[in-house]
Coordinates of C-alpha atoms and ligand atoms in Angstrom, one line a residue:
M1 CA 111.4 93.6 63.6
L2 CA 115.4 93.3 64.4
I3 CA 116.1 91.1 67.3
F4 CA 119.5 90.6 68.9
L5 CA 119.9 87.4 70.8
V6 CA 122.9 86.9 73.4
H7 CA 124.2 83.9 74.8
V8 CA 125.9 84.9 77.7
R9 CA 128.7 82.7 79.6
D10 CA 131.0 83.0 82.2
P11 CA 134.3 82.7 81.4
Q12 CA 135.5 79.9 83.2
F13 CA 133.4 77.7 81.2
Y14 CA 134.2 78.0 77.3
A15 CA 137.0 77.4 75.0
L16 CA 138.8 79.5 72.7
P17 CA 141.4 77.7 70.6
A18 CA 141.4 80.8 68.8
A19 CA 144.5 79.7 66.4
S20 CA 142.6 77.2 64.9
R21 CA 139.9 77.9 62.5
A22 CA 137.8 75.1 60.4
K23 CA 137.9 74.6 56.7
N24 CA 134.7 77.2 56.3
G25 CA 136.4 79.9 58.3
N26 CA 134.8 79.5 61.2
I27 CA 136.6 79.6 64.2
R28 CA 136.7 76.6 66.3
V29 CA 135.5 76.3 69.7
M30 CA 135.7 73.7 72.2
G31 CA 132.2 73.4 74.1
F32 CA 128.3 73.6 73.5
P33 CA 126.5 75.5 70.9
P34 CA 123.9 78.2 72.3
I35 CA 121.3 76.1 71.4
G36 CA 118.6 78.6 73.5
I37 CA 119.2 81.3 71.1
M38 CA 119.6 79.1 68.0
S39 CA 116.1 77.5 68.7
L40 CA 114.6 81.1 69.1
S41 CA 116.6 82.5 66.2
S42 CA 114.8 80.0 63.6
V43 CA 111.3 80.7 65.2
L44 CA 111.8 84.3 64.6
K45 CA 113.2 84.1 61.2
R46 CA 110.0 81.7 60.1
A47 CA 107.7 84.4 61.5
G48 CA 109.6 87.0 59.5
H49 CA 111.7 88.5 61.9
E50 CA 115.4 89.4 61.3
C51 CA 117.6 88.0 63.8
V52 CA 121.3 88.4 64.6
L53 CA 123.1 86.0 66.9
F54 CA 126.0 86.5 69.4
D55 CA 127.9 83.9 71.6
Q56 CA 130.5 84.9 74.0
A57 CA 132.4 82.1 73.1
N58 CA 133.2 83.9 70.0
P59 CA 136.5 86.0 70.6
E60 CA 135.5 88.3 67.4
T61 CA 132.4 89.5 69.6
P62 CA 133.0 90.6 73.0
Y63 CA 130.8 93.0 74.7
P64 CA 132.3 96.3 73.1
A65 CA 131.7 94.7 69.6
I66 CA 127.9 93.7 70.6
I67 CA 127.1 97.0 72.1
E68 CA 128.7 98.8 69.2
Q69 CA 126.5 96.9 67.0
I70 CA 123.3 97.8 69.2
R71 CA 124.4 101.4 68.6
R72 CA 124.7 101.1 65.0
R73 CA 121.6 98.9 64.0
R74 CA 118.9 99.5 66.9
P75 CA 117.5 96.4 67.4
E76 CA 113.8 96.6 68.6
L77 CA 114.7 93.8 71.3
V78 CA 117.8 92.2 72.6
G79 CA 117.3 88.7 74.4
L80 CA 120.2 87.7 76.9
S81 CA 120.2 84.2 77.6
F82 CA 122.0 82.4 80.1
L83 CA 121.8 78.9 82.2
S84 CA 122.8 79.4 85.5
T85 CA 123.8 81.3 88.6
T86 CA 127.3 81.2 87.4
S87 CA 126.6 83.4 84.1
Y88 CA 124.0 85.5 85.8
P89 CA 126.6 88.1 87.1
Y90 CA 128.1 88.5 83.4
A91 CA 124.3 89.0 82.1
K92 CA 123.5 91.6 84.7
I93 CA 126.6 93.4 83.4
L94 CA 125.9 93.2 79.7
A95 CA 122.4 94.7 80.6
R96 CA 123.6 97.3 82.2
Q97 CA 126.3 98.5 79.4
I98 CA 123.6 98.2 76.9
R99 CA 121.1 100.3 78.8
A100 CA 124.0 102.9 79.4
V101 CA 124.4 103.3 75.4
D102 CA 120.6 102.7 74.7
S103 CA 118.0 104.2 76.9
K104 CA 115.2 102.7 74.5
V105 CA 115.9 99.1 73.5
R106 CA 113.9 96.7 74.9
L107 CA 116.1 94.2 77.1
A108 CA 115.0 90.5 78.0
F109 CA 116.5 87.7 79.9
G110 CA 115.5 84.2 79.7
G111 CA 116.9 80.6 80.3
V112 CA 116.5 78.5 83.6
F113 CA 118.0 80.7 86.3
A114 CA 115.8 83.7 85.0
T115 CA 112.8 81.5 84.9
L116 CA 113.0 80.3 88.5
N117 CA 114.2 83.9 90.1
A118 CA 112.2 86.1 87.6
P119 CA 110.6 88.6 90.2
L120 CA 113.9 88.9 92.0
V121 CA 116.0 89.4 88.9
K122 CA 113.4 92.1 87.5
L123 CA 113.7 93.7 90.9
Q124 CA 117.7 93.3 91.1
C125 CA 117.9 94.6 87.4
P126 CA 115.5 97.1 86.6
E127 CA 117.6 97.9 83.5
V128 CA 115.8 94.7 81.9
D129 CA 112.3 95.1 80.6
F130 CA 111.3 91.6 80.5
V131 CA 112.1 88.5 82.4
C132 CA 111.0 85.3 80.5
R133 CA 109.9 82.4 82.1
G134 CA 110.2 78.7 80.6
D135 CA 109.9 77.7 76.7
G136 CA 110.7 80.8 74.5
E137 CA 109.7 79.9 71.3
Q138 CA 105.5 81.3 71.5
L139 CA 106.8 83.8 74.4
I140 CA 108.9 85.7 72.2
L141 CA 106.5 85.8 69.4
D142 CA 103.7 87.1 71.7
L143 CA 106.1 89.5 72.9
L144 CA 106.9 91.1 69.8
G145 CA 103.3 91.4 69.5
Q146 CA 102.6 93.1 72.4
L147 CA 106.1 94.9 73.5
D148 CA 104.3 98.1 74.6
N149 CA 101.6 96.5 76.8
P150 CA 102.7 92.7 77.4
V151 CA 99.9 92.2 79.6
G152 CA 98.5 89.3 77.8
V153 CA 101.8 87.6 77.6
A154 CA 102.0 84.2 79.9
G155 CA 105.1 83.5 81.1
L156 CA 106.4 87.3 81.5
T157 CA 107.7 89.0 84.5
W158 CA 107.7 92.9 84.1
A159 CA 107.0 96.1 85.7
R160 CA 104.1 98.7 85.5
D161 CA 103.9 101.7 87.3
G162 CA 107.4 100.5 89.3
K163 CA 105.6 97.3 90.5
V164 CA 106.9 94.0 89.5
V165 CA 104.2 91.8 87.5
N166 CA 104.1 88.4 87.2
N167 CA 102.0 87.4 84.3
P168 CA 100.4 83.8 84.6
N169 CA 102.6 80.8 83.7
R170 CA 102.8 79.6 80.0
V171 CA 101.2 76.0 79.7
A172 CA 104.4 73.9 78.8
E173 CA 103.7 73.3 75.2
R174 CA 103.8 69.5 74.2
D175 CA 103.7 69.7 70.4
L176 CA 107.5 70.2 70.0
D177 CA 107.5 69.4 66.5
Q178 CA 106.1 72.5 65.5
W179 CA 109.1 74.4 66.0
P180 CA 111.7 74.7 63.5
F181 CA 115.3 73.0 63.8
P182 CA 117.7 75.4 65.6
D183 CA 119.6 78.0 63.5
R184 CA 123.2 76.5 63.6
E185 CA 124.6 78.4 60.8
S186 CA 123.8 82.0 61.7
L187 CA 127.1 81.9 64.0
A188 CA 130.5 82.2 62.7
L189 CA 131.4 79.3 65.1
D190 CA 132.5 75.6 64.8
F191 CA 132.1 73.4 67.9
I192 CA 134.4 70.8 68.7
E193 CA 133.3 67.6 70.5
S194 CA 134.4 67.5 73.8
M195 CA 133.5 65.7 77.0
P196 CA 130.5 67.6 78.2
L197 CA 131.6 67.6 81.8
D198 CA 134.3 67.1 84.3
V199 CA 137.2 65.7 82.1
P200 CA 138.6 68.5 79.7
A201 CA 139.2 66.3 77.0
V202 CA 138.6 66.3 73.0
L203 CA 136.7 63.5 71.7
S204 CA 137.1 64.4 68.1
L205 CA 137.3 67.2 65.6
E206 CA 134.3 66.4 63.8
R207 CA 131.7 69.3 63.4
F208 CA 129.8 69.0 66.6
T209 CA 126.4 70.4 67.8
T210 CA 123.7 69.7 70.3
M211 CA 120.2 68.8 70.0
Q212 CA 116.9 68.4 72.1
T213 CA 114.8 65.7 71.5
S214 CA 113.0 66.2 74.9
R215 CA 112.4 68.6 77.8
G216 CA 112.3 67.8 81.3
C217 CA 112.2 65.1 83.8
P218 CA 109.7 63.9 86.6
W219 CA 111.8 62.7 89.0
P220 CA 112.3 64.3 92.5
C221 CA 116.2 64.6 93.6
V222 CA 116.7 67.2 95.7
F223 CA 119.6 69.0 93.9
C224 CA 118.3 69.4 90.7
D225 CA 115.6 72.1 89.5
I226 CA 114.8 70.8 86.1
P227 CA 111.6 69.3 87.4
I228 CA 110.5 72.7 88.5
F229 CA 111.6 74.4 85.3
N230 CA 109.6 72.1 83.6
Q231 CA 106.4 71.8 85.6
G232 CA 107.3 68.6 86.7
K233 CA 106.8 67.3 83.0
W234 CA 108.6 65.5 80.1
R235 CA 107.8 66.4 77.0
S236 CA 109.4 64.9 73.8
R237 CA 109.4 65.5 69.9
S238 CA 108.3 62.8 67.5
P239 CA 111.1 60.0 66.3
Q240 CA 110.3 61.4 63.0
H241 CA 111.4 64.9 63.7
V242 CA 114.0 63.8 65.5
V243 CA 115.5 61.7 62.4
E244 CA 114.7 64.5 60.2
E245 CA 117.0 66.7 62.0
F246 CA 119.8 64.2 61.9
N247 CA 119.2 64.2 58.2
H248 CA 119.6 67.7 58.0
L249 CA 122.5 68.0 60.2
Q250 CA 124.2 65.3 58.2
K251 CA 123.9 67.4 55.1
L252 CA 125.1 70.4 56.7
G253 CA 128.6 68.2 57.7
Y254 CA 128.0 67.7 61.3
G255 CA 129.7 64.7 62.3
A256 CA 128.9 64.5 66.0
V257 CA 125.9 65.3 68.3
Y258 CA 125.1 65.5 71.8
F259 CA 121.4 65.4 73.1
V260 CA 120.9 68.0 76.0
D261 CA 117.7 66.1 77.0
D262 CA 117.4 65.7 80.9
H263 CA 116.4 62.3 80.3
F264 CA 116.5 60.8 76.9
L265 CA 116.0 57.3 78.0
L266 CA 112.8 57.7 79.3
Q267 CA 110.3 56.2 76.6
P268 CA 112.0 52.8 75.0
K269 CA 109.3 53.0 72.1
R270 CA 110.6 56.1 71.0
I271 CA 114.3 55.3 71.2
E272 CA 113.7 52.4 69.1
A273 CA 111.9 54.4 66.5
I274 CA 114.4 56.9 66.6
C275 CA 117.4 54.3 66.2
K276 CA 115.7 52.8 63.4
G277 CA 114.9 55.8 61.6
I278 CA 118.6 56.6 61.7
N279 CA 119.6 53.3 60.2
D280 CA 117.1 53.4 57.7
S281 CA 118.2 56.9 56.5
G282 CA 121.6 56.1 56.5
V283 CA 122.6 58.8 59.1
T284 CA 126.2 58.2 60.3
I285 CA 126.8 60.8 62.9
H286 CA 128.0 59.7 66.3
W287 CA 125.8 60.8 69.3
G288 CA 125.7 60.7 72.7
C289 CA 122.8 61.3 75.8
E290 CA 122.1 61.4 79.0
G291 CA 119.6 58.9 81.2
R292 CA 119.1 57.5 84.5
V293 CA 120.5 54.2 85.5
D294 CA 116.8 52.8 85.9
S295 CA 115.7 53.3 82.7
V296 CA 113.7 50.6 81.2
A297 CA 115.1 51.1 77.9
Q298 CA 118.2 49.3 78.6
R299 CA 117.1 46.6 76.2
L300 CA 117.9 49.1 73.4
F301 CA 121.4 49.6 74.4
P302 CA 122.5 47.5 71.6
A303 CA 120.3 49.3 69.2
M304 CA 121.3 52.6 70.2
A305 CA 125.1 51.5 69.5
K306 CA 123.9 50.2 66.2
A307 CA 122.8 53.6 65.5
H308 CA 126.0 55.3 66.2
C309 CA 125.5 56.3 69.9
R310 CA 129.0 56.6 71.1
T311 CA 128.8 57.8 74.5
L312 CA 126.2 57.7 77.0
M313 CA 126.2 59.6 80.5
F314 CA 124.6 58.2 84.1
G315 CA 123.7 60.2 86.9
I316 CA 125.3 57.8 89.4
E317 CA 126.2 60.2 92.2
S318 CA 127.1 57.8 95.0
G319 CA 128.4 54.4 96.0
S320 CA 126.7 54.9 99.4
Q321 CA 122.6 53.9 99.2
K322 CA 122.4 55.8 102.2
I323 CA 123.3 58.9 100.1
L324 CA 121.4 58.1 97.2
D325 CA 118.1 58.0 99.4
R326 CA 119.3 60.8 100.9
L327 CA 119.4 62.5 97.6
K328 CA 116.1 61.2 96.8
K329 CA 117.6 59.9 93.8
E330 CA 115.2 56.8 93.7
Q331 CA 117.8 54.4 92.6
T332 CA 120.0 51.8 93.7
L333 CA 123.8 50.6 93.5
E334 CA 122.6 47.5 91.6
Q335 CA 120.6 49.6 88.9
A336 CA 123.9 51.5 88.2
E337 CA 126.0 48.4 87.8
T338 CA 123.8 46.9 85.6
A339 CA 123.2 49.8 83.6
V340 CA 126.7 50.5 83.1
T341 CA 127.5 46.8 82.1
N342 CA 124.5 46.6 80.0
A343 CA 125.9 50.0 78.1
K344 CA 129.6 48.2 78.2
R345 CA 128.0 45.0 76.6
A346 CA 126.1 46.5 74.0
G347 CA 129.5 48.4 72.8
I348 CA 129.0 51.9 73.8
E349 CA 132.5 53.4 73.2
I350 CA 132.2 55.8 76.0
V351 CA 130.1 55.4 79.3
H352 CA 130.5 58.2 81.6
G353 CA 129.5 58.4 85.3
F354 CA 128.3 61.6 87.1
F355 CA 129.2 61.7 90.8
V356 CA 128.5 64.1 93.8
V357 CA 130.6 64.4 96.5
G358 CA 130.0 66.9 99.5
N359 CA 126.7 65.7 100.3
P360 CA 124.5 66.2 103.3
D361 CA 124.9 63.3 105.9
E362 CA 128.1 61.9 104.1
T363 CA 130.6 60.5 106.2
V364 CA 134.4 59.7 104.9
D365 CA 133.2 55.9 104.6
D366 CA 130.3 56.9 102.0
L367 CA 132.9 59.1 100.2
R368 CA 135.2 56.2 100.0
A369 CA 132.6 53.7 99.1
T370 CA 132.1 56.2 96.1
F371 CA 135.3 56.2 94.6
D372 CA 135.5 52.3 95.1
F373 CA 132.1 51.8 93.4
A374 CA 133.2 54.1 90.6
S375 CA 136.3 51.9 90.2
R376 CA 134.4 48.7 90.1
L377 CA 131.9 50.1 87.4
R378 CA 132.9 49.4 83.9
L379 CA 133.1 53.0 83.2
D380 CA 135.1 54.8 80.8
T381 CA 135.4 58.2 82.3
F382 CA 133.6 60.0 85.2
G383 CA 133.4 63.2 86.8
F384 CA 133.2 63.7 90.8
N385 CA 131.6 67.2 91.4
R386 CA 130.9 69.0 94.6
L387 CA 127.3 69.1 95.4
C388 CA 126.2 72.9 95.1
V389 CA 122.6 74.0 96.2
Y390 CA 120.6 76.1 93.8
R391 CA 117.2 78.1 94.5
G392 CA 114.2 76.3 93.1
T393 CA 115.4 73.1 93.9
P394 CA 114.1 70.8 97.2
L395 CA 117.3 71.1 98.9
W396 CA 117.0 74.7 98.6
Q397 CA 114.1 74.8 100.2
E398 CA 115.1 72.7 103.1
Y399 CA 118.3 74.9 103.6
I400 CA 115.6 78.0 103.9
A401 CA 114.0 75.9 106.9
R402 CA 116.9 74.9 108.6
D403 CA 118.4 78.4 108.6
L404 CA 121.0 77.7 106.2
V405 CA 120.3 80.3 103.5
D406 CA 118.4 83.4 103.2
D407 CA 116.1 83.2 100.2
A408 CA 116.1 86.9 100.3
K409 CA 119.8 87.7 100.6
D410 CA 121.2 84.5 99.1
W411 CA 118.9 83.7 95.9
F412 CA 121.7 84.6 93.5
K413 CA 124.6 83.0 95.2
Y414 CA 126.2 79.7 94.1
F415 CA 127.0 77.5 97.3
K416 CA 128.8 74.4 97.7
C417 CA 126.9 72.4 100.4
S418 CA 129.9 72.2 102.5
E419 CA 130.3 75.6 103.1
I420 CA 126.9 76.0 104.6
D421 CA 125.7 73.1 105.9
P422 CA 127.2 71.2 108.8
T423 CA 126.1 67.9 108.1
C424 CA 128.6 67.7 105.1
L425 CA 132.3 67.2 105.8
P426 CA 134.4 70.1 105.7
G427 CA 135.5 70.9 102.2
E428 CA 139.2 70.0 102.9
V429 CA 138.4 66.5 104.0
I430 CA 136.4 66.1 100.6
N431 CA 139.2 67.5 98.7
R432 CA 141.6 65.0 100.3
E433 CA 139.5 62.0 100.1
R434 CA 138.6 62.9 96.5
T435 CA 142.2 62.8 95.5
A436 CA 142.9 59.8 97.6
G437 CA 139.9 58.3 96.0
L438 CA 140.8 59.3 92.4
R439 CA 144.3 58.0 92.9
R440 CA 142.8 54.6 94.3
L441 CA 140.7 54.6 91.1
F442 CA 143.2 55.1 88.5
I443 CA 145.4 52.4 89.9
Y444 CA 142.3 49.9 89.9
K445 CA 141.3 50.8 86.2
L446 CA 144.7 50.2 84.9
I447 CA 145.2 46.8 86.8
H448 CA 141.6 45.4 86.1
Y449 CA 140.4 47.5 82.8
P450 CA 143.8 47.9 81.3
V451 CA 142.4 47.7 77.4
Q452 CA 139.5 49.6 78.1
T453 CA 141.9 52.4 79.6
I454 CA 144.5 52.4 76.9
R455 CA 141.8 52.5 74.1
L456 CA 140.2 55.6 76.0
L457 CA 143.8 57.5 76.1
R458 CA 144.5 56.6 72.5
R459 CA 141.4 58.4 71.4
F460 CA 142.4 61.6 73.5
M461 CA 145.7 61.6 72.2
R462 CA 144.6 61.6 68.7
F463 CA 143.1 65.1 69.4
M464 CA 145.2 66.3 72.4
P465 CA 148.7 67.1 72.9
L466 CA 150.3 64.2 74.6
R467 CA 151.4 66.4 77.7
D468 CA 147.9 67.3 78.6
V469 CA 146.7 63.6 78.2
V470 CA 149.3 62.6 80.6
Y471 CA 148.5 65.4 83.0
L472 CA 144.7 64.0 82.7
I473 CA 146.1 61.0 84.2
I474 CA 148.8 62.1 86.8
K475 CA 146.3 65.0 88.2
P476 CA 145.3 63.0 91.2
F477 CA 148.5 62.3 91.9
V478 CA 150.2 65.7 91.8
G479 CA 147.1 67.2 93.7
K480 CA 147.2 71.1 93.5
Q481 CA 150.9 71.2 92.9
R482 CA 150.5 71.9 89.2
G483 CA 148.3 74.8 87.7
A484 CA 145.8 74.0 84.9
T485 CA 147.0 72.8 81.7
Q486 CA 146.3 74.7 78.5
A487 CA 143.5 72.2 77.5
E488 CA 142.0 72.7 80.7
T489 CA 141.8 76.2 80.7
L490 CA 140.4 76.2 77.5
S491 CA 137.9 73.9 78.0
R492 CA 135.3 74.6 80.6
A493 CA 137.9 73.0 83.2
V494 CA 135.0 72.4 85.8
E495 CA 137.0 69.6 87.5
H496 CA 139.8 72.1 88.0
A497 CA 139.3 73.5 91.8
D498 CA 140.7 76.7 91.5
L499 CA 138.8 77.7 88.3
K500 CA 135.6 76.5 89.8
D501 CA 136.0 77.9 93.2
S502 CA 136.7 81.6 91.1
A503 CA 133.5 80.8 89.3
A504 CA 131.6 80.2 92.7
A505 CA 133.0 83.3 94.0
F506 CA 132.3 85.7 91.2
T507 CA 128.4 85.1 92.1
Q508 CA 129.1 86.6 95.5
V509 CA 131.3 89.6 94.4
A510 CA 130.3 93.4 94.0
D511 CA 129.9 94.1 90.5
A512 CA 132.7 96.7 90.1
M513 CA 135.0 93.9 91.1
L514 CA 133.8 91.9 88.8
E515 CA 133.9 94.1 85.8
Q516 CA 137.9 94.4 87.1
A517 CA 138.0 90.5 87.1
L518 CA 136.4 90.5 83.5
V519 CA 139.2 93.0 82.2
E520 CA 141.6 90.6 83.6
S521 CA 140.3 87.9 82.3
K522 CA 140.1 89.3 78.6
V523 CA 144.1 89.8 78.9
E524 CA 144.3 86.3 79.9
R525 CA 142.2 84.9 77.3
A526 CA 144.4 86.7 74.7
R527 CA 147.7 85.3 76.4
I528 CA 146.1 81.9 76.0
Q529 CA 145.1 82.4 72.7
S530 CA 148.3 83.4 71.2
E531 CA 149.8 80.5 72.8
S532 CA 147.4 78.0 71.5
G533 CA 147.6 76.3 68.2
N534 CA 147.4 72.8 69.2
L535 CA 143.9 71.8 67.9
Ligands
B12_1 C1 123.7 71.6 78.1 C2 123.8 72.1 79.6 C3 125.0 72.6 80.1 C4 126.4 72.9 79.1 C5 126.1 74.3 78.3 C6 125.6 74.3 77.5 C7 126.0 75.8 76.6 N1 125.5 76.1 75.4 O1 126.4 76.5 77.0 C8 127.6 72.7 80.1 C9 127.9 71.2 80.5 C10 128.7 73.5 79.7 C11 126.8 73.1 81.4 C12 127.5 73.9 82.1 C13 126.9 74.1 83.7 N2 125.6 74.1 83.9 CO1 124.3 73.3 82.9 N3 122.8 72.5 81.8 C14 122.6 71.9 80.4 C15 121.5 71.6 80.6 C16 121.3 69.9 80.7 C17 120.6 71.7 78.9 C18 120.5 73.4 78.4 C19 120.5 73.0 77.1 O2 121.3 73.6 76.1 N4 118.8 73.5 77.1 C20 118.4 73.4 75.6 C21 117.8 74.7 75.3 C22 117.1 75.0 73.9 O3 117.1 75.4 76.5 P1 117.3 76.8 77.1 O4 118.7 77.1 77.2 O5 116.7 76.7 78.4 O6 116.5 77.9 76.6 C23 115.3 77.7 76.6 C24 114.2 78.7 77.2 O7 114.9 78.5 78.5 C25 114.1 79.8 76.7 N5 115.1 81.0 76.7 C26 116.4 80.9 76.8 N6 116.9 82.0 76.8 C27 116.3 83.0 76.4 C28 116.2 84.3 76.3 C29 115.1 85.2 75.7 C30 115.1 86.6 75.7 C31 113.9 84.4 75.8 C32 112.2 84.8 75.6 C33 113.6 82.8 75.9 C34 114.8 82.3 76.4 O8 113.9 79.5 75.3 C35 114.7 78.2 74.9 C36 113.7 77.7 74.0 O9 112.6 77.2 74.8 C37 120.7 72.1 81.6 C38 119.4 71.4 82.0 C39 118.3 72.1 81.2 N7 117.5 71.4 80.7 O10 118.3 73.3 81.0 C40 121.8 72.1 82.8 C41 122.0 73.3 83.7 C42 121.2 74.8 82.9 N8 123.0 73.5 83.9 C43 123.3 73.8 85.2 C44 124.5 74.2 86.0 C45 124.5 74.5 87.6 C46 125.8 74.2 85.4 C47 126.9 74.5 85.6 C48 127.0 75.6 86.9 C49 127.7 73.3 86.3 C50 128.6 73.3 87.2 N9 128.9 73.6 88.6 O11 129.9 73.5 86.3 C51 127.6 75.0 84.5 C52 127.7 76.2 84.3 C53 127.6 76.6 82.9 C54 127.1 78.2 82.5 N10 128.3 78.9 81.9 O12 126.3 79.0 83.0 C55 121.8 73.8 85.9 C56 121.4 75.4 86.2 C57 120.7 75.6 87.8 C58 121.2 77.0 88.2 N11 119.8 77.4 88.8 O13 121.8 77.4 88.2 C59 120.7 73.3 85.0 C60 119.4 73.6 84.9 C61 121.0 71.8 85.2 C62 120.4 71.2 86.9 N12 120.0 70.3 86.5 O14 120.3 71.7 87.5 N13 125.5 72.8 81.0
SF4_2 S1 116.6 62.2 87.2 FE1 118.3 64.0 86.7 S2 117.2 65.3 85.7 FE2 115.9 64.0 86.8 S3 115.3 64.9 88.6 FE3 116.9 63.6 88.7 S4 119.0 64.7 88.6 FE4 117.2 65.9 88.0

């Protein structure tokens, strides 16, 4: 069968340095590859199907080009994959446009947001035949065998006689080694290694990709839906399988990899075996990963550094123990301090801290404590995001109970907590404190960690125009007076409040308005592309 898979993104979150092409002719994009559809593609191809991939980060395949190919090639199934609340509106629009030109093609949605909201999505998007919940590898194979009567496809939400049917959950697959490596070569895109969040900075021009070595996380953080998406389980691939994939990527010319695991640092023995495998097989790819600060795998940081782990990202969240406890983070400030120190001592080049601001019950003193804590830690990079609440998280449930959200009306909306929760500080106070806090932080870093800071800036300067690096540093000092730089606009630009706010607003506007905004964003992107030539 012929299957099309499309990775839907919201325009605020990807980069298009269009003037630049890799040696192999591929367009180079700053961002993360669509590993979800790439994983499904290799499974489908192994089973003998034909699969065509599209990524909206590719300027050569905008909506009309995808729709034209559907009209011409008439696939049996078009799967739309998207990650989050912010990309749902775009998936909805694309589905509607596809349905308008082809009344017969089967349409399927998948990804975290679709999984957690499946019956509601099915009701709101009647043009979509199937909403696929959880892991997609076996599900899509099963579905292709039962397209006309998918009653036996576990994990599927669909409609029969006008009624939404929720087939039973699929049992989370533990044997992840059975799946082939993601099909990374079917998209004519080369991804450039940049910070995965917050800092719009290019790390290298190496051929970059992502890998998933484990799925899930069993902790109870109130703002996170990963435990629910993964049915509370953590599952992993064997070290041998992971090392084989590294070897495969090295042969394909990749120089940098980031693990999209939710908690890579969970199992020391496995990490040890992966590092040993990397060293034994002569793999030289640089890699990065995320994990909790309370991980017992910290003794392995030196082994990880030796196996070319260059980037380590920790969810530190807050410098106030009261807030950590409120978020049910189940970690202490001391643990954060120890983890960062251990990582730097072990020689990990870039240690990043994710922080959230605008939390429930947070005071100005708590906020200040967060920036002061981040200053003291030996972090190289940091991001301070406003806490948002997503359906499917314990915090969403709490907000329903407190009458702050209406599950029936608000399920597809993206809210900063401070917009709806009176126990959060007002947005202006948070932004003011964030600007002041970042200012203090930069000064502290320059005085106390000058070598570390200059080394990092030198790395950025190798790949970014000086102008953008300077702006990265002075941004907290100029506040909102300047718009986004080209690098920021081209990157996901999540730290830029205006762009982030517009992404949030788009989850709440009428579809017609959104379609108009899409037309305008296309013009804007063309303008940016015509100016860009710096990468
Ligand atoms: C990497 C990542 C990113 C990357 C983007 C990567 C990319 N390619 O675009 C970056 C850093 C840019 C990013 C940004 C954001 N992210 Co993010 N991200 C992730 C992360 C850690 C991993 C995603 C991933 O690569 N998974 C691996 C692949 C293999 O899995 P998958 O895509 O889910 O696909 C599988 C199944 O879902 C299914 N499937 C998927 N599609 C389809 C389609 C069909 C037809 C079928 C049958 C099956 C199927 O099959 C696949 C294989 O099993 C997830 C956490 C997570 N574990 O999912 C958060 C996560 C998705 N992100 C999240 C959020 C909130 C965001 C942001 C909004 C953050 C922000 N405020 O700025 C932005 C918005 C991005 C966007 N445009 O939607 C939330 C989403 C919550 C929600 N309900 O919306 C998550 C769940 C994190 C969390 N803990 O809450 N993110
Ligand atoms: S530790 Fe990280 S991935 Fe796990 S539940 Fe908390 S925020 Fe989510």
